[in-house]
Short mmCIF file of C-alpha atoms in Angstrom, two decimals:
data_model
loop_
_atom_site.label_atom_id
_atom_site.label_comp_id
_atom_site.label_asym_id
_atom_site.label_seq_id
_atom_site.Cartn_x
_atom_site.Cartn_y
_atom_site.Cartn_z
CA MET A 527 15.81 -48.68 -46.12
CA SER A 528 13.81 -51.96 -44.65
CA LEU A 529 11.11 -52.04 -42.45
CA ALA A 530 13.38 -53.29 -39.77
CA HIS A 531 15.81 -50.56 -40.68
CA GLN A 532 12.83 -48.09 -40.64
CA ALA A 533 11.77 -49.30 -37.05
CA ARG A 534 15.07 -48.99 -35.54
CA ALA A 535 15.66 -45.57 -36.95
CA VAL A 536 12.21 -44.61 -35.30
CA ARG A 537 12.86 -45.74 -32.09
CA SER A 538 16.30 -44.28 -32.10
CA LEU A 539 14.73 -40.90 -33.18
CA THR A 540 12.04 -41.43 -30.37
CA SER A 541 14.68 -42.12 -27.65
CA THR A 542 16.64 -39.10 -28.77
CA LEU A 543 13.54 -36.89 -28.51
CA LEU A 544 12.62 -38.47 -25.21
CA ARG A 545 15.97 -37.93 -23.78
CA ALA A 546 16.09 -34.56 -25.24
CA THR A 547 12.62 -33.57 -23.41
CA LEU A 548 14.01 -34.93 -20.17
CA VAL A 549 16.95 -33.37 -20.17
CA GLY A 550 15.27 -29.95 -21.10
CA ALA A 551 12.46 -30.80 -18.37
CA THR A 552 15.22 -31.13 -15.81
CA THR A 553 17.10 -28.02 -16.98
CA ALA A 554 14.05 -26.03 -16.97
CA GLY A 555 13.03 -27.55 -13.48
CA MET A 556 16.42 -26.86 -12.08
CA GLY A 557 16.36 -23.56 -13.71
CA LEU A 558 13.16 -22.62 -11.90
CA LEU A 559 14.12 -24.18 -8.75
CA ALA A 560 17.11 -21.75 -8.88
CA ARG A 561 15.11 -18.78 -9.52
CA ALA A 562 12.91 -19.62 -6.81
CA ALA A 563 15.51 -20.32 -4.42
CA TRP A 564 17.76 -17.22 -5.35
CA GLY A 565 17.80 -14.74 -2.34
CA ILE A 566 15.76 -16.82 0.17
CA PRO A 567 18.74 -17.20 2.78
CA THR A 568 18.81 -13.38 2.97
CA ALA A 569 15.16 -12.82 2.76
CA ARG A 570 14.97 -14.98 5.80
CA GLY A 571 16.72 -12.32 7.65
CA ALA A 572 18.91 -12.56 10.83
CA SER A 573 20.21 -15.82 12.23
CA PRO A 574 18.67 -17.23 15.67
CA ALA A 575 21.75 -16.31 17.85
CA MET A 576 20.97 -12.52 16.52
CA LEU A 577 17.19 -13.00 17.27
CA GLN A 578 17.82 -14.23 20.71
CA ARG A 579 20.20 -11.45 22.05
CA ALA A 580 17.53 -8.77 21.09
CA ALA A 581 14.59 -10.82 22.82
CA ASN A 582 16.53 -11.65 25.97
CA GLY A 583 15.37 -9.59 28.82
CA SER A 584 11.81 -9.03 27.68
CA PRO A 585 9.05 -10.23 29.95
CA ARG A 586 7.30 -11.55 26.83
CA TYR A 587 10.14 -13.78 25.87
CA VAL A 588 9.78 -17.28 27.65
CA ASP A 589 11.69 -20.63 26.93
CA GLY A 590 12.95 -19.27 23.67
CA ALA A 591 10.08 -17.52 22.17
CA PHE A 592 7.77 -14.53 22.49
CA ARG A 593 4.51 -15.24 24.01
CA ASN A 594 0.68 -13.47 23.80
CA THR A 595 -0.73 -12.21 26.82
CA LEU A 596 -3.84 -14.29 26.70
CA PRO A 597 -3.19 -18.04 26.40
CA PRO A 598 -4.13 -19.72 22.94
CA THR A 599 -7.97 -20.19 22.15
CA GLU A 600 -8.83 -24.11 21.71
CA VAL A 601 -10.22 -24.80 18.29
CA THR A 602 -11.33 -28.21 16.86
CA PRO A 603 -8.09 -29.85 15.57
CA VAL A 604 -8.45 -30.01 11.43
CA SER A 605 -5.89 -32.35 9.53
CA MET A 606 -3.27 -31.66 7.22
CA ALA A 607 -5.40 -33.28 4.52
CA ALA A 608 -8.22 -31.25 4.96
CA ILE A 609 -6.23 -28.06 4.97
CA LEU A 610 -4.45 -29.03 1.63
CA THR A 611 -7.89 -30.07 0.08
CA ALA A 612 -9.08 -26.76 1.08
CA VAL A 613 -5.86 -25.05 -0.89
CA LEU A 614 -6.59 -27.16 -3.80
CA THR A 615 -10.32 -27.08 -4.34
CA ARG A 616 -10.62 -23.13 -3.46
CA GLY A 617 -10.13 -22.03 -7.24
CA GLU A 618 -10.93 -18.47 -7.72
CA LEU A 619 -12.54 -17.97 -4.30
CA GLY A 620 -10.34 -15.09 -2.83
CA THR A 621 -9.83 -13.28 -6.13
CA PRO A 622 -11.83 -10.62 -7.53
CA SER A 623 -13.93 -11.24 -10.83
CA GLY A 624 -12.26 -7.78 -12.48
CA VAL A 625 -9.73 -5.68 -12.27
CA VAL A 626 -9.21 -3.67 -8.98
CA PRO A 627 -9.43 -0.20 -9.68
CA LEU A 628 -6.46 2.02 -8.45
CA ARG A 629 -5.74 5.61 -7.82
CA ILE A 630 -2.75 7.74 -8.06
CA PRO A 631 -2.50 9.93 -5.14
CA ARG A 632 -1.22 13.63 -5.26
CA PHE A 633 0.20 14.66 -2.08
CA PRO A 634 0.62 18.67 -1.05
CA THR A 635 4.15 20.04 -0.18
CA VAL A 636 3.41 19.80 3.44
CA ALA A 637 1.83 17.12 5.24
CA ASP A 638 -1.96 17.44 6.17
CA GLU A 639 -3.31 17.54 9.62
CA LEU A 640 -4.81 14.12 9.65
CA ALA A 641 -4.65 12.18 6.11
CA VAL A 642 -3.90 8.52 4.78
CA THR A 643 -3.19 7.10 1.54
CA TRP A 644 -3.95 3.13 1.29
CA TYR A 645 -1.69 1.28 -0.90
CA GLY A 646 -3.09 -2.34 -0.36
CA HIS A 647 -3.17 -4.93 2.11
CA SER A 648 -1.39 -3.36 5.04
CA SER A 649 0.86 -0.71 3.47
CA ALA A 650 -0.53 3.08 4.24
CA LEU A 651 1.18 6.66 4.45
CA ILE A 652 -0.31 8.51 7.41
CA GLU A 653 -0.24 12.09 7.41
CA ILE A 654 -0.57 13.51 11.04
CA ASP A 655 -0.11 16.99 12.43
CA GLY A 656 2.32 18.00 9.34
CA ARG A 657 4.22 14.92 9.39
CA ARG A 658 4.15 11.60 7.48
CA VAL A 659 4.45 8.02 9.01
CA LEU A 660 4.93 4.85 6.52
CA VAL A 661 3.57 1.77 7.90
CA ASP A 662 4.10 -1.77 7.20
CA PRO A 663 5.53 -0.81 3.40
CA VAL A 664 5.49 -3.53 1.10
CA TRP A 665 6.06 -3.14 -2.72
CA SER A 666 7.27 -6.42 -4.15
CA ASP A 667 5.20 -8.54 -6.35
CA ARG A 668 4.84 -11.46 -3.82
CA VAL A 669 4.91 -11.65 -0.20
CA SER A 670 7.49 -14.60 0.21
CA PRO A 671 11.00 -15.19 0.45
CA SER A 672 11.09 -16.32 -3.18
CA SER A 673 10.39 -13.79 -6.15
CA VAL A 674 9.19 -16.83 -8.09
CA LEU A 675 6.86 -18.50 -5.28
CA GLY A 676 4.27 -17.39 -2.93
CA PRO A 677 1.05 -15.33 -3.02
CA LYS A 678 1.30 -12.95 -5.51
CA ARG A 679 -0.47 -9.53 -5.93
CA LEU A 680 -4.06 -9.38 -6.98
CA HIS A 681 -3.60 -5.77 -8.29
CA PRO A 682 -0.36 -3.64 -9.31
CA VAL A 683 1.24 -1.25 -6.35
CA PRO A 684 -0.61 2.14 -7.46
CA THR A 685 2.44 3.79 -7.50
CA SER A 686 6.54 3.24 -7.16
CA LEU A 687 8.33 4.06 -4.01
CA ASP A 688 10.20 6.82 -6.12
CA ALA A 689 6.35 8.83 -6.22
CA LEU A 690 6.12 8.68 -2.06
CA PRO A 691 6.99 11.96 -0.51
CA PRO A 692 9.30 12.22 2.23
CA VAL A 693 8.50 10.41 5.20
CA ASP A 694 9.69 11.12 8.59
CA ALA A 695 9.29 7.43 9.92
CA VAL A 696 8.75 3.88 9.15
CA LEU A 697 6.66 1.44 11.27
CA ILE A 698 6.94 -2.10 11.21
CA SER A 699 4.36 -4.27 12.75
CA HIS A 700 6.13 -7.92 12.89
CA ASP A 701 8.38 -9.71 10.44
CA HIS A 702 5.96 -11.74 8.47
CA TYR A 703 6.44 -11.42 4.64
CA ASP A 704 3.29 -9.61 3.87
CA HIS A 705 4.46 -6.93 6.38
CA LEU A 706 8.28 -6.92 6.30
CA ASP A 707 9.67 -6.75 2.81
CA LEU A 708 13.25 -6.85 2.20
CA PRO A 709 13.25 -5.22 -1.30
CA THR A 710 10.96 -2.21 0.15
CA ILE A 711 13.49 -1.82 3.30
CA ARG A 712 16.45 -1.73 0.94
CA ALA A 713 15.03 1.02 -1.24
CA LEU A 714 13.74 2.93 1.41
CA VAL A 715 17.08 3.14 3.22
CA ALA A 716 18.53 4.21 0.00
CA ARG A 717 15.87 7.22 -0.87
CA GLY A 718 15.72 8.92 2.52
CA SER A 719 16.81 9.20 6.07
CA ALA A 720 13.54 7.95 7.97
CA PRO A 721 14.18 5.86 11.11
CA PHE A 722 12.66 2.40 11.39
CA LEU A 723 10.72 1.68 14.31
CA VAL A 724 10.17 -2.13 14.86
CA PRO A 725 9.37 -4.37 17.65
CA LEU A 726 11.87 -6.56 19.62
CA GLY A 727 13.84 -8.73 17.37
CA VAL A 728 12.93 -7.23 14.22
CA GLY A 729 15.70 -4.93 14.26
CA ALA A 730 18.14 -8.03 13.82
CA HIS A 731 16.62 -8.39 10.31
CA LEU A 732 17.02 -4.78 9.67
CA ARG A 733 20.54 -5.04 10.59
CA SER A 734 21.60 -8.32 8.69
CA TRP A 735 20.07 -6.04 5.44
CA GLY A 736 22.42 -3.48 5.80
CA VAL A 737 19.94 -1.08 7.60
CA PRO A 738 22.36 1.55 9.61
CA GLU A 739 22.06 0.95 13.37
CA ASP A 740 21.45 4.61 13.84
CA ARG A 741 18.35 4.43 11.79
CA ILE A 742 16.69 1.51 13.78
CA VAL A 743 14.57 1.78 16.94
CA GLU A 744 13.75 -1.08 18.68
CA LEU A 745 10.92 -1.33 21.39
CA ASP A 746 8.82 -3.50 23.68
CA TRP A 747 5.35 -3.22 24.35
CA GLY A 748 4.93 -0.07 26.06
CA GLY A 749 8.07 1.47 24.63
CA GLN A 750 8.10 4.94 23.43
CA ALA A 751 10.36 7.15 20.81
CA LYS A 752 10.02 10.77 19.61
CA VAL A 753 10.32 11.70 16.22
CA ARG A 754 10.00 15.27 15.51
CA GLU A 755 6.51 16.33 16.97
CA LEU A 756 5.46 12.81 16.94
CA THR A 757 5.36 10.45 20.05
CA LEU A 758 5.11 6.60 18.71
CA THR A 759 4.43 4.12 21.14
CA CYS A 760 4.83 0.02 20.43
CA THR A 761 1.89 -1.58 22.16
CA GLU A 762 0.41 -5.06 22.42
CA ALA A 763 -1.31 -7.13 19.69
CA ARG A 764 -2.17 -10.71 19.25
CA HIS A 765 -0.43 -12.59 16.73
CA PHE A 766 2.62 -14.43 16.02
CA SER A 767 6.02 -14.41 14.09
CA GLY A 768 8.56 -16.14 11.64
CA ARG A 769 10.29 -15.82 8.42
CA TRP A 770 10.86 -19.60 8.46
CA LEU A 771 10.21 -22.78 10.31
CA THR A 772 10.86 -21.40 13.67
CA ARG A 773 8.05 -19.31 15.03
CA ASN A 774 7.79 -16.13 17.81
CA THR A 775 11.73 -15.44 17.53
CA THR A 776 10.48 -11.70 17.19
CA LEU A 777 8.09 -9.66 18.63
CA TRP A 778 4.52 -8.29 17.13
CA ALA A 779 2.98 -5.04 17.82
CA SER A 780 0.29 -2.25 17.45
CA TRP A 781 1.36 1.08 16.99
CA VAL A 782 0.13 4.44 18.93
CA ILE A 783 1.08 7.66 16.28
CA ALA A 784 0.55 10.48 18.74
CA GLY A 785 0.78 14.10 17.21
CA PRO A 786 0.17 17.34 19.09
CA GLN A 787 -3.47 17.46 17.98
CA HIS A 788 -4.08 14.10 16.68
CA GLY A 789 -4.10 10.44 17.19
CA VAL A 790 -3.78 7.60 15.09
CA PHE A 791 -3.84 3.57 16.00
CA PHE A 792 -2.35 1.25 13.50
CA GLY A 793 -3.13 -2.48 14.29
CA GLY A 794 -0.89 -4.20 12.24
CA ASP A 795 -2.01 -7.74 12.02
CA THR A 796 -3.93 -9.24 15.18
CA GLY A 797 -6.50 -11.22 16.77
CA TYR A 798 -9.07 -9.64 18.90
CA THR A 799 -7.76 -8.80 22.50
CA PRO A 800 -9.32 -6.88 25.45
CA ALA A 801 -5.95 -4.90 25.36
CA PHE A 802 -7.42 -2.74 22.78
CA ALA A 803 -9.79 -1.37 25.66
CA GLU A 804 -6.73 -0.84 27.58
CA ILE A 805 -4.82 1.07 25.07
CA GLY A 806 -7.85 2.84 24.19
CA ALA A 807 -7.97 3.96 27.67
CA ARG A 808 -4.53 4.96 27.90
CA TYR A 809 -3.87 6.78 24.87
CA GLY A 810 -7.01 7.20 23.15
CA PRO A 811 -9.28 8.23 21.79
CA PHE A 812 -8.03 8.02 18.36
CA ASN A 813 -9.40 9.97 15.58
CA LEU A 814 -8.25 7.39 13.22
CA THR A 815 -7.63 3.61 13.40
CA LEU A 816 -6.14 1.08 10.91
CA LEU A 817 -7.38 -2.18 11.73
CA PRO A 818 -6.86 -5.62 9.96
CA VAL A 819 -10.15 -7.28 8.59
CA GLY A 820 -8.87 -9.98 6.29
CA ALA A 821 -7.66 -13.66 6.30
CA TYR A 822 -9.70 -14.80 9.15
CA HIS A 823 -10.88 -18.15 9.66
CA ASP A 824 -12.68 -20.52 12.64
CA GLN A 825 -9.13 -21.97 12.98
CA TRP A 826 -7.08 -18.70 13.55
CA PRO A 827 -8.98 -16.86 16.42
CA ASP A 828 -5.89 -15.75 17.78
CA VAL A 829 -3.97 -14.26 14.77
CA HIS A 830 -6.61 -12.67 12.64
CA MET A 831 -9.57 -10.38 13.42
CA THR A 832 -12.88 -10.90 11.97
CA PRO A 833 -14.66 -7.56 10.21
CA GLU A 834 -16.71 -7.80 13.56
CA GLU A 835 -14.24 -7.86 15.75
CA ALA A 836 -12.52 -5.13 13.90
CA VAL A 837 -15.58 -2.75 14.59
CA ARG A 838 -15.62 -3.71 18.15
CA ALA A 839 -11.69 -3.11 18.56
CA HIS A 840 -12.44 0.37 17.07
CA GLY A 841 -15.00 0.90 19.63
CA ASP A 842 -13.04 -0.45 22.24
CA LEU A 843 -9.93 2.04 21.13
CA GLY A 844 -12.31 4.99 21.08
CA GLY A 845 -11.80 5.71 17.18
CA GLY A 846 -13.17 8.23 15.21
CA VAL A 847 -12.86 6.66 11.57
CA LEU A 848 -11.94 3.14 10.73
CA MET A 849 -10.19 2.41 7.90
CA PRO A 850 -9.68 -1.36 7.14
CA VAL A 851 -6.39 -2.85 6.22
CA HIS A 852 -5.21 -6.48 5.28
CA TRP A 853 -7.53 -7.35 2.40
CA ALA A 854 -7.75 -7.02 -0.99
CA THR A 855 -4.11 -7.25 -2.09
CA PHE A 856 -2.85 -10.86 -1.39
CA ASN A 857 -4.81 -14.05 -1.24
CA LEU A 858 -4.02 -15.48 2.02
CA ALA A 859 -7.14 -17.16 3.28
CA PHE A 860 -10.49 -19.18 2.41
CA HIS A 861 -13.00 -16.42 2.10
CA GLY A 862 -14.40 -14.40 -0.87
CA TRP A 863 -12.43 -11.31 -1.93
CA ALA A 864 -14.97 -8.91 -0.86
CA ASP A 865 -16.51 -10.54 2.08
CA PRO A 866 -14.38 -8.66 4.58
CA ILE A 867 -15.55 -5.27 3.35
CA ARG A 868 -19.13 -6.82 3.17
CA ARG A 869 -18.98 -8.08 6.57
CA LEU A 870 -17.07 -4.63 7.82
CA VAL A 871 -19.77 -2.41 6.36
CA ALA A 872 -22.74 -4.41 7.79
CA ALA A 873 -21.12 -4.25 11.29
CA ALA A 874 -20.17 -0.69 11.43
CA GLU A 875 -23.78 0.33 10.22
CA ARG A 876 -25.25 -1.96 13.09
CA SER A 877 -22.91 -0.19 15.61
CA ASP A 878 -23.02 3.33 14.14
CA ALA A 879 -19.16 3.46 13.60
CA ARG A 880 -17.51 5.65 10.94
CA PHE A 881 -15.49 3.85 8.35
CA ALA A 882 -13.86 4.92 5.03
CA VAL A 883 -12.84 1.93 2.35
CA PRO A 884 -10.62 3.58 -0.16
CA MET A 885 -9.40 2.35 -3.48
CA PRO A 886 -5.72 1.28 -3.62
CA GLY A 887 -3.69 4.45 -4.05
CA GLU A 888 -6.69 6.49 -2.89
CA ARG A 889 -5.84 9.58 -0.36
CA PHE A 890 -8.58 10.99 1.87
CA SER A 891 -8.62 13.47 4.76
CA ALA A 892 -9.99 11.75 7.76
CA GLY A 893 -12.95 14.75 8.05
CA SER A 894 -14.31 13.90 4.64
CA PRO A 895 -13.79 10.01 4.42
CA PRO A 896 -14.85 8.56 0.79
CA ASP A 897 -18.40 6.61 1.20
CA ARG A 898 -18.52 4.76 -2.41
CA ASP A 899 -19.16 1.28 -2.81
CA TRP A 900 -16.29 0.12 -5.62
CA TRP A 901 -15.90 -3.32 -4.57
CA SER A 902 -19.25 -4.87 -5.23
CA ALA A 903 -18.63 -4.60 -9.16
CA ILE A 904 -15.73 -6.93 -8.89
CA ALA A 905 -16.77 -9.10 -5.93
#
């Protein structure tokens, strides 16, 4: 073969390989895109029309959106370029340096008088006066409408949903993906008969996912429902909502769980608000509070508390033992992984506040909360 023929053969082979590579890359990209998009319309939940029907009539629903009681805090504007730079340069900030230790809980046949099991982030199983209440259950690997894209777990779920004991009620604080998870909801519907208590509008999401109407209890702030011996009250929080581009089409809430002998407050996801003192005066004091301490930022004072504010809220509520939630499981902010707990411990010790920081999966009685430091070694 002449040099000219060899050159043409090399060019032809190169062209063929390039086309094959481009086609393969395009096909792989389209496959990835298809996997990422699969299920998104369903995960987004109810249509705007369905959401509006549920919201109409609430004093908190004004001009097509729910509103916080307090006006928005004025903060220094930050450009999108600055936010993008922070996202791209944070590296391993917000992730642990080692494996997060887990515990596998063991449950008594009858629920305790006052105990709690933390499954990570804001998911917890509360035992109160012989009943069990599951709050903000999220068992998926990602908190996103996509199973391929979005914040991924920093540790596995400690146990499967099938390992949960029977629950008497499921509480949801709001409709963000890290608090309201479609696969988890469907699994809970299939494995039990517990009612789902949700803020206004969130029930529309559940209906669109096939949750039976008779298992949905939808409440405005101040609304109450009885579940066996428990009184569950939907109370104020300072946050926002939305599962897509439109915000505040559903309500957000905290919850009071009152039994014959004990009281628990679940903060859900919230910025600091004077409403905590009002809730404490009306429904407290509380033997146990579960309050969010992570994903704070100077630009988000209205939606996420700092650890110091969580300790302050605990005092406002008349709390006995404070268990921090909304940290350790998903990297959702620009602070170090263990920073929320370091700051919480320091603030609690300054205030003489009792607190408990369990490992994911750890069950403890409120009368004997864990006091060991398990996080510093992997901070």
